[in-house]
Short mmCIF file of C-alpha atoms in Angstrom, two decimals:
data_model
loop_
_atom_site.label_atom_id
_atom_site.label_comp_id
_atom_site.label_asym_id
_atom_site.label_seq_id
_atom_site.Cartn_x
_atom_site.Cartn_y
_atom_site.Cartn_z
CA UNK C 186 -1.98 9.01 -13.34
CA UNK C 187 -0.53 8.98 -16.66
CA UNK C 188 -1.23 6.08 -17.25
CA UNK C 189 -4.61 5.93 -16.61
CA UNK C 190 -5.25 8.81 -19.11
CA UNK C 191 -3.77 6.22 -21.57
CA UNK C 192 -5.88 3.36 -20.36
CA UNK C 193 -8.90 5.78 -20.93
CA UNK C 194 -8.26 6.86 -23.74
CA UNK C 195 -7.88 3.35 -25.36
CA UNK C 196 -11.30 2.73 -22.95
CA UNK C 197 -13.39 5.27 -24.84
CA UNK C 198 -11.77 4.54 -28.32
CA UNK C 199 -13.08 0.83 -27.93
CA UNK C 200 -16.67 1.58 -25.67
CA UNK C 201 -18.40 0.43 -29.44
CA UNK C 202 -16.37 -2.32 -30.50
CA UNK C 203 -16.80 -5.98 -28.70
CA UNK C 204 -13.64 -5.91 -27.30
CA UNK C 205 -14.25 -3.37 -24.46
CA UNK C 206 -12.53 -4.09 -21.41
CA UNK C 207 -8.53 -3.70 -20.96
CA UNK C 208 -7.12 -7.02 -20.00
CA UNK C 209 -3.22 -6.05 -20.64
CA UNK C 210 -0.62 -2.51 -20.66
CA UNK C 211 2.59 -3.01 -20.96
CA UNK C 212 3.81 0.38 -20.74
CA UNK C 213 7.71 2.22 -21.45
CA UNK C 214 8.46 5.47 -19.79
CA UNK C 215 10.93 7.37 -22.27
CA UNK C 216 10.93 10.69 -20.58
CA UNK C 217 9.44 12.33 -17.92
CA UNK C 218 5.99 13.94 -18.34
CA UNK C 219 5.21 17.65 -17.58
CA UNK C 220 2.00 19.48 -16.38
CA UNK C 221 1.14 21.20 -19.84
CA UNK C 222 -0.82 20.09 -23.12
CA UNK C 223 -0.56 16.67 -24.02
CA UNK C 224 -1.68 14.34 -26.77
CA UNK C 225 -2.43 10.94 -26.48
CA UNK C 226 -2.78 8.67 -30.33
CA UNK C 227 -4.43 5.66 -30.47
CA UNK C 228 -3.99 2.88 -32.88
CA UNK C 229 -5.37 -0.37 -33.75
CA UNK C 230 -2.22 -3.12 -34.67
CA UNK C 231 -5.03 -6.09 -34.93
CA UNK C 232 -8.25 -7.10 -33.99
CA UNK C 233 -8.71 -11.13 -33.45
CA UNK C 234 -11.61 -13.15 -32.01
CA UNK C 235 -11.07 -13.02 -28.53
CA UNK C 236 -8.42 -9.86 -28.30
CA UNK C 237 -8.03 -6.47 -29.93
CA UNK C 238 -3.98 -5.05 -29.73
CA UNK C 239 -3.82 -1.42 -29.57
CA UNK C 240 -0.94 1.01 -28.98
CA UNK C 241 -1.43 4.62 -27.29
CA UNK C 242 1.35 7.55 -26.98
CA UNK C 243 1.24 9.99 -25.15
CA UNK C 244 2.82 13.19 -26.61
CA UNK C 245 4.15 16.50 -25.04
CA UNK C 246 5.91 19.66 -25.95
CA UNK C 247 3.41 21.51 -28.12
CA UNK C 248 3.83 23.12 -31.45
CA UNK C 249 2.17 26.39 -32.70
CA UNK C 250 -0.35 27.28 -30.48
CA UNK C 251 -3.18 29.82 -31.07
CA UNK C 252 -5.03 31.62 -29.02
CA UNK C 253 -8.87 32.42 -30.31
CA UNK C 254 -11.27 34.28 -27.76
CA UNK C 255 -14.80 33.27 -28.63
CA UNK C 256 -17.82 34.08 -26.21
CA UNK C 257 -15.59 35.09 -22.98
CA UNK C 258 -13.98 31.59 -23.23
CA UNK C 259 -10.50 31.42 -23.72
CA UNK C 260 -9.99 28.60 -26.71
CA UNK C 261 -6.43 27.36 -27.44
CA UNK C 262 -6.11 25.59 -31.32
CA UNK C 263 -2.78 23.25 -31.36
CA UNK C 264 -2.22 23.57 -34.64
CA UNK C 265 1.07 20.81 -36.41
CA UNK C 266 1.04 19.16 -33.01
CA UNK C 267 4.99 18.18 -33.12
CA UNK C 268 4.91 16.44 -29.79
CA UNK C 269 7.79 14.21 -28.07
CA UNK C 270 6.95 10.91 -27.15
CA UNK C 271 6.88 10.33 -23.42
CA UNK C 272 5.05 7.49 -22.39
CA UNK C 273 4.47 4.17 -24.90
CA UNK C 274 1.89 1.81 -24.43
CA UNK C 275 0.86 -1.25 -25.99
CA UNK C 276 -2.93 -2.93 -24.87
CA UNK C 277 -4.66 -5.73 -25.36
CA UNK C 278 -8.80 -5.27 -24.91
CA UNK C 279 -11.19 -8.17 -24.38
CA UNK C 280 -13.97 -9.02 -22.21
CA UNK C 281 -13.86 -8.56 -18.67
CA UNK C 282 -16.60 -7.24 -17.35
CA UNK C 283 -19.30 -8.12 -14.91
CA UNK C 284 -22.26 -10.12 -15.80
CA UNK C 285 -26.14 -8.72 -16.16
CA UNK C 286 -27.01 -10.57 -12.77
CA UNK C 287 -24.17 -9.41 -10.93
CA UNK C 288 -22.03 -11.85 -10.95
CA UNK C 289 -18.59 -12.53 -11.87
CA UNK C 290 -18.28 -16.31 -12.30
CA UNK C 291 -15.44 -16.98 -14.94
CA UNK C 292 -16.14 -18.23 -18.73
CA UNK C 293 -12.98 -20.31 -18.38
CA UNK C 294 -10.48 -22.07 -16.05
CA UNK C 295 -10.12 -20.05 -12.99
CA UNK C 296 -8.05 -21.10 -10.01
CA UNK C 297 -10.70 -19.22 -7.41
CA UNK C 298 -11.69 -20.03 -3.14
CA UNK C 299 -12.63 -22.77 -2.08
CA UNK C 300 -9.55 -24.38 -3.58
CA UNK C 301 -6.63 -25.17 -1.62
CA UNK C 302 -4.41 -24.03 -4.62
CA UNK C 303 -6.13 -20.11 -4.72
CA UNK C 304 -4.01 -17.56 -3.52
CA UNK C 305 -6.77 -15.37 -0.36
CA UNK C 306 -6.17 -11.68 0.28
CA UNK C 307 -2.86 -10.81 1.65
CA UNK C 308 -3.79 -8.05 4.28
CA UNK C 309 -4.56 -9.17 7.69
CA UNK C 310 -6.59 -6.34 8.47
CA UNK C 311 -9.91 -5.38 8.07
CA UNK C 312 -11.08 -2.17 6.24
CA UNK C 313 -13.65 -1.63 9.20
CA UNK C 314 -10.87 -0.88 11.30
CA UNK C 315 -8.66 1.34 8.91
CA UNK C 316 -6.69 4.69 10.29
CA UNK C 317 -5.44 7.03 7.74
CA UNK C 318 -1.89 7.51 8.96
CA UNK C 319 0.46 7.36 5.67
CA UNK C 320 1.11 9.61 2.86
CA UNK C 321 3.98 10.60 1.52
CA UNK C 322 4.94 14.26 0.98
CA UNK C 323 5.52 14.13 -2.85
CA UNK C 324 1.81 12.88 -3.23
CA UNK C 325 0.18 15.89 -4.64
CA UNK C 326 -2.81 13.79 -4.37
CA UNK C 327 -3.08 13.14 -0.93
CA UNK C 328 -6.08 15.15 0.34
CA UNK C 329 -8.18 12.63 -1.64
CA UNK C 330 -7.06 9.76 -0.79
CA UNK C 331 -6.83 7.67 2.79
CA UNK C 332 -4.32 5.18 3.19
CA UNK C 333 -4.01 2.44 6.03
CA UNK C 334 -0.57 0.10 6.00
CA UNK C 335 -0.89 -3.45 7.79
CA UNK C 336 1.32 -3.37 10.60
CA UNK C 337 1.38 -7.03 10.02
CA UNK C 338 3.38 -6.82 6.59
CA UNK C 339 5.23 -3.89 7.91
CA UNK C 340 6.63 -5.50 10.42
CA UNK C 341 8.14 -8.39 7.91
CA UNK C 342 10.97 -5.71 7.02
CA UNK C 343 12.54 -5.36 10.38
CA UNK C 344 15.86 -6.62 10.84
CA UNK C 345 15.44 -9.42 13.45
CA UNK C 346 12.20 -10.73 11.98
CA UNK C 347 12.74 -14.84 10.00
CA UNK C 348 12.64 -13.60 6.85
CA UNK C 349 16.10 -12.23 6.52
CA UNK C 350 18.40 -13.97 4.78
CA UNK C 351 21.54 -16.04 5.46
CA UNK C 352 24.41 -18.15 4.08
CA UNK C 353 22.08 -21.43 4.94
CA UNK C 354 18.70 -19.60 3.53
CA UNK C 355 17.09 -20.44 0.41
CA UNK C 356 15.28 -18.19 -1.54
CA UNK C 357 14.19 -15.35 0.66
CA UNK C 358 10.63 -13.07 0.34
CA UNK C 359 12.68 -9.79 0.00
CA UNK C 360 10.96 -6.54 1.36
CA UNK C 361 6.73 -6.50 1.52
CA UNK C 362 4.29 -3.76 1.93
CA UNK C 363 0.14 -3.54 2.07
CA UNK C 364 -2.53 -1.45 3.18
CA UNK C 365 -6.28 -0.55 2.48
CA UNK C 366 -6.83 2.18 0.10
CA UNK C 367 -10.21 4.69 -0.22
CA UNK C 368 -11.12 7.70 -2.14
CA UNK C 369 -12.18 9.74 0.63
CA UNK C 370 -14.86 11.50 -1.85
CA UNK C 371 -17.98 9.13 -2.05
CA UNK C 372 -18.86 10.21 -5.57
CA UNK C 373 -15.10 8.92 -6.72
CA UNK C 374 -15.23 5.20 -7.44
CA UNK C 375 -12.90 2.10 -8.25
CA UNK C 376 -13.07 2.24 -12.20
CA UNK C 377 -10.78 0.62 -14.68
CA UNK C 378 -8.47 3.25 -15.63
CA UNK C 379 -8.14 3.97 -11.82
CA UNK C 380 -6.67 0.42 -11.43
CA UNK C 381 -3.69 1.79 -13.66
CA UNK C 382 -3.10 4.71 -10.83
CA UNK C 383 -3.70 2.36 -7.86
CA UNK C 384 -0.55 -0.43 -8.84
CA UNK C 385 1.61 2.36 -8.55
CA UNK C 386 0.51 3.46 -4.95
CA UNK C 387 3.12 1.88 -2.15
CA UNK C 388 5.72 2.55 -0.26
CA UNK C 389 8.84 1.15 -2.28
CA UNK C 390 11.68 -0.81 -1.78
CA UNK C 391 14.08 1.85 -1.34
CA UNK C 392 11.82 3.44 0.89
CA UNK C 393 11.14 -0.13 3.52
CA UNK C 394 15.11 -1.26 3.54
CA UNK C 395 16.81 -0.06 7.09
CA UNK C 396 19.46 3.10 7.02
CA UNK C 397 22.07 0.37 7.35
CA UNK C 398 21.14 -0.97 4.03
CA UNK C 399 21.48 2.51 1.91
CA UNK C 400 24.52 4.10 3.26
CA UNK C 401 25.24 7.49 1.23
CA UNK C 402 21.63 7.33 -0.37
CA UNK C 403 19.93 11.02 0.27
CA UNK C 404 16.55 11.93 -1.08
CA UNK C 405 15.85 10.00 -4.13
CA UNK C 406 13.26 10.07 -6.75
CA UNK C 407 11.99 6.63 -8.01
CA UNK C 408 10.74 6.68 -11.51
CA UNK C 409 9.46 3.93 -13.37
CA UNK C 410 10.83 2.86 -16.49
CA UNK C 411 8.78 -0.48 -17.55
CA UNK C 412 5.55 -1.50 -15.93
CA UNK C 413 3.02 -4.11 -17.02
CA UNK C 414 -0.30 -4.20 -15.71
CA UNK C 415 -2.77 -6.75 -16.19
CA UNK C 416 -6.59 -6.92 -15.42
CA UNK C 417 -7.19 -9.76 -13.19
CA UNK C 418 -10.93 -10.10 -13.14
CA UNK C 419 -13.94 -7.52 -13.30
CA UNK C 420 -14.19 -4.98 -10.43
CA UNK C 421 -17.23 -6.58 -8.65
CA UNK C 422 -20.72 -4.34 -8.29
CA UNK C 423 -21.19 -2.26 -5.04
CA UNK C 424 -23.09 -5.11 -2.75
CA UNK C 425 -22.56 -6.27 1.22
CA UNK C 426 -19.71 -8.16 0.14
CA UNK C 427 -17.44 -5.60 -2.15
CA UNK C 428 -16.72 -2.03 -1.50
CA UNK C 429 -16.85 1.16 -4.39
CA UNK C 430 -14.26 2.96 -3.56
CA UNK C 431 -11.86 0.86 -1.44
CA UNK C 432 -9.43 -1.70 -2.31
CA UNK C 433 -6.35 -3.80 -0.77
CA UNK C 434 -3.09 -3.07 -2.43
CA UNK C 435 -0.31 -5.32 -1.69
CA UNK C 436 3.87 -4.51 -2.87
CA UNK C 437 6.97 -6.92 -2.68
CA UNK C 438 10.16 -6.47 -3.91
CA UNK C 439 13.04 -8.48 -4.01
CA UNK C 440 16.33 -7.38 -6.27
CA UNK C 441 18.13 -4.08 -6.78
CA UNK C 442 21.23 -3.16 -8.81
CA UNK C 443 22.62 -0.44 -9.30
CA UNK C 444 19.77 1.38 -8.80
CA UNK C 445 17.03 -0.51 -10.91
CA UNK C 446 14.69 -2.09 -8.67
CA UNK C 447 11.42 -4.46 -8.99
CA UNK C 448 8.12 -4.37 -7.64
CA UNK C 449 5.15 -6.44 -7.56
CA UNK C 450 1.45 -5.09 -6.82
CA UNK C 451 -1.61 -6.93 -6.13
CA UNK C 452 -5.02 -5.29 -6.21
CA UNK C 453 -7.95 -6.74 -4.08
CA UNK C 454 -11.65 -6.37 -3.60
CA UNK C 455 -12.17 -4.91 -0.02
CA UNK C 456 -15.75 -6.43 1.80
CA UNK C 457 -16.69 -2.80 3.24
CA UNK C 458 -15.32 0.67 2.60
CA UNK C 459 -12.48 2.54 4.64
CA UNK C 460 -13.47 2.35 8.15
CA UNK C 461 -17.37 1.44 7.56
CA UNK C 462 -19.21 -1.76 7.73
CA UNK C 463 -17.77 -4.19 10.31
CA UNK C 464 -15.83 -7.82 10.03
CA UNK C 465 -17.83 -10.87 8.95
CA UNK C 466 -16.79 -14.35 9.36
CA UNK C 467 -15.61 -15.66 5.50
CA UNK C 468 -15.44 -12.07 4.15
CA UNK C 469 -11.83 -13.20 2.76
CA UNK C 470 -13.23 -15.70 0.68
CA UNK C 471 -15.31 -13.06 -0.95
CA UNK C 472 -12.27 -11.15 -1.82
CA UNK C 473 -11.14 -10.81 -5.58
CA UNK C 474 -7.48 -10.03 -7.01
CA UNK C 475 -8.76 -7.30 -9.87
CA UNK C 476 -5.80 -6.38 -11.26
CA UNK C 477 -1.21 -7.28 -10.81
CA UNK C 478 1.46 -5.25 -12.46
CA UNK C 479 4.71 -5.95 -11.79
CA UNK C 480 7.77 -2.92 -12.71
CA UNK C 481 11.23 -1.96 -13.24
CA UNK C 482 12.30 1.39 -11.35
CA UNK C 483 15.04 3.42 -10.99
CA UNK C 484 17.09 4.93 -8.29
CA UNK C 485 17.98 9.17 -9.18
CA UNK C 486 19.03 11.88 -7.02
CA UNK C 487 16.12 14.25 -6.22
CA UNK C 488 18.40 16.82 -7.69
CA UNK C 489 18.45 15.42 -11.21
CA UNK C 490 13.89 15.53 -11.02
CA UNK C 491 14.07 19.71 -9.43
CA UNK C 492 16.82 20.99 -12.48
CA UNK C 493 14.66 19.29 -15.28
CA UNK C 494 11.60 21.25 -13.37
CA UNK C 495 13.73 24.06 -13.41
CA UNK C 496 14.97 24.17 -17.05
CA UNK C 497 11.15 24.11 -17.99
CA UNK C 498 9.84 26.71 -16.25
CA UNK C 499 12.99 28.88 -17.57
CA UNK C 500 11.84 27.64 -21.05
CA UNK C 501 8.32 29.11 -20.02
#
């Protein structure tokens, strides 16, 4: 969520140049955010041809604050904002956006269907058939949201299925994940800045290994310290073929140590919204990857998260 107030707020301070489309966040978490004021600054580092870098903080723990009443509305003046940094980004803007007819077609080399070499939608499902039947109890968000995990990719993580490893394997997969995603509200829609909420939506890899693989690990909290996030292609128009508010997100993971973990999303185009529409012959070769992000997180003891919540609301 963070994040995508970042991504906006780079969105709306480049809606008038001609680079107006994120293409690339690379983003470092330095501390943990906090529900209170925030400020997020903006600044240009170069504008080329093709690409405009950016970089956008986003700062907390507000100065003097002021509180004017004006018109029975409560106004609050931040006056020698002397914010912490909490979250760094740096952004690269372009031009990725749909075309006046439509279409998406690419202005340069694109490795697309039909070619034998372009990677189709991982999910086996369809979003016709979709069940809400996963959240996870430190989603806040949940109410809004429907989620529906392929049993198919699921299943992948159980210990007697081919993929695990031995002394004679080579390479491995590691630990998958996928399901459909929907905003359950019709009026919210896929946009750009929710693409940088949506890669970090899945069930991690601490969460899919077995017991037997995390002996002496109790509840955790997995925050991420490094995630880049690229914009694949444009998020396609509402038509028979694409969905609004619906997408296909997609997780594997492969290394941990000591606690520091990868994780690798996919976003896709869905052909219908969450359990509408119905399945069409060649619907996956309609499907678009819009966005990837791969990430570094880390393993903590809930504990650690609850006493920093703690020590603020004493500050309070």
């Amino acid at each position: 969520y963070i994040l995508a107030l970042l991504v906006e707020a780079c969105l709306q301070h480049q809606s008038q140049t001609r680079h107006p489309d994120p293409i690339h966040v690379t983003a470092h978490y330095l501390r943990s955010s906090q529900p209170s004021e925030f400020e997020i600054r903006v600044r240009t580092l170069r504008t080329g041809r093709g690409f405009t870098n950016l970089t956008a903080e986003l700062y907390q723990q507000v100065g003097q604050v002021f509180d004017l009443t004006s018109s029975n509305r409560l106004l609050i003046l931040c006056i020698e904002f002397q914010g912490t940094v909490t979250v760094s980004t740096h952004q690269i803007f372009g031009v990725n956006t749909v075309f006046p007819d439509g279409s998406t077609q690419s202005r340069g080399l694109t490795l697309a269907p039909p070619s034998s070499y372009a990677r189709r939608i991982p999910l086996h499902t369809h979003p016709s058939n979709a069940v809400s039947e996963f959240t996870r109890d430190v989603w806040k968000f949940e109410s809004y949201v429907a989620l529906s995990p392929d049993p198919k990719i699921i299943e992948k993580n159980a210990p007697n299925h081919p993929n695990r490893t031995n002394a004679s394997t080579i390479g491995g997969t590691g630990l998958e994940w996928g399901a459909w995603f929907s905003f359950r509200d019709k009026g919210d829609k896929i946009t750009k800045n929710s693409l940088a909420f949506l890669v970090d939506v899945f069930a991690g890899l601490p969460y899919l290994m077995p017991r037997s693989e995390r002996l002496g690990l109790g509840k955790s909290w997995f925050p991420t310290m490094v995630l880049a996030l690229e914009f694949k292609a444009p998020i396609p128009r509402f038509s028979d073929d694409h969905a609004d508010r619906t997408v296909g997100i997609y997780y594997s993971s492969k290394f941990v140590t000591d606690g520091r973990h990868d994780g690798n999303v996919e976003i896709w185009t869905a052909p219908c919204n969450f359990g509408e529409g119905s399945e069409v012959p060649g619907w996956r070769e309609k499907q678009v990857c819009i966005a990837t992000a791969t990430q570094m997180a880390y393993i903590l003891p809930l504990e650690v998260n609850l006493k920093r919540a703690k020590k603020r609301e004493n500050k309070l």
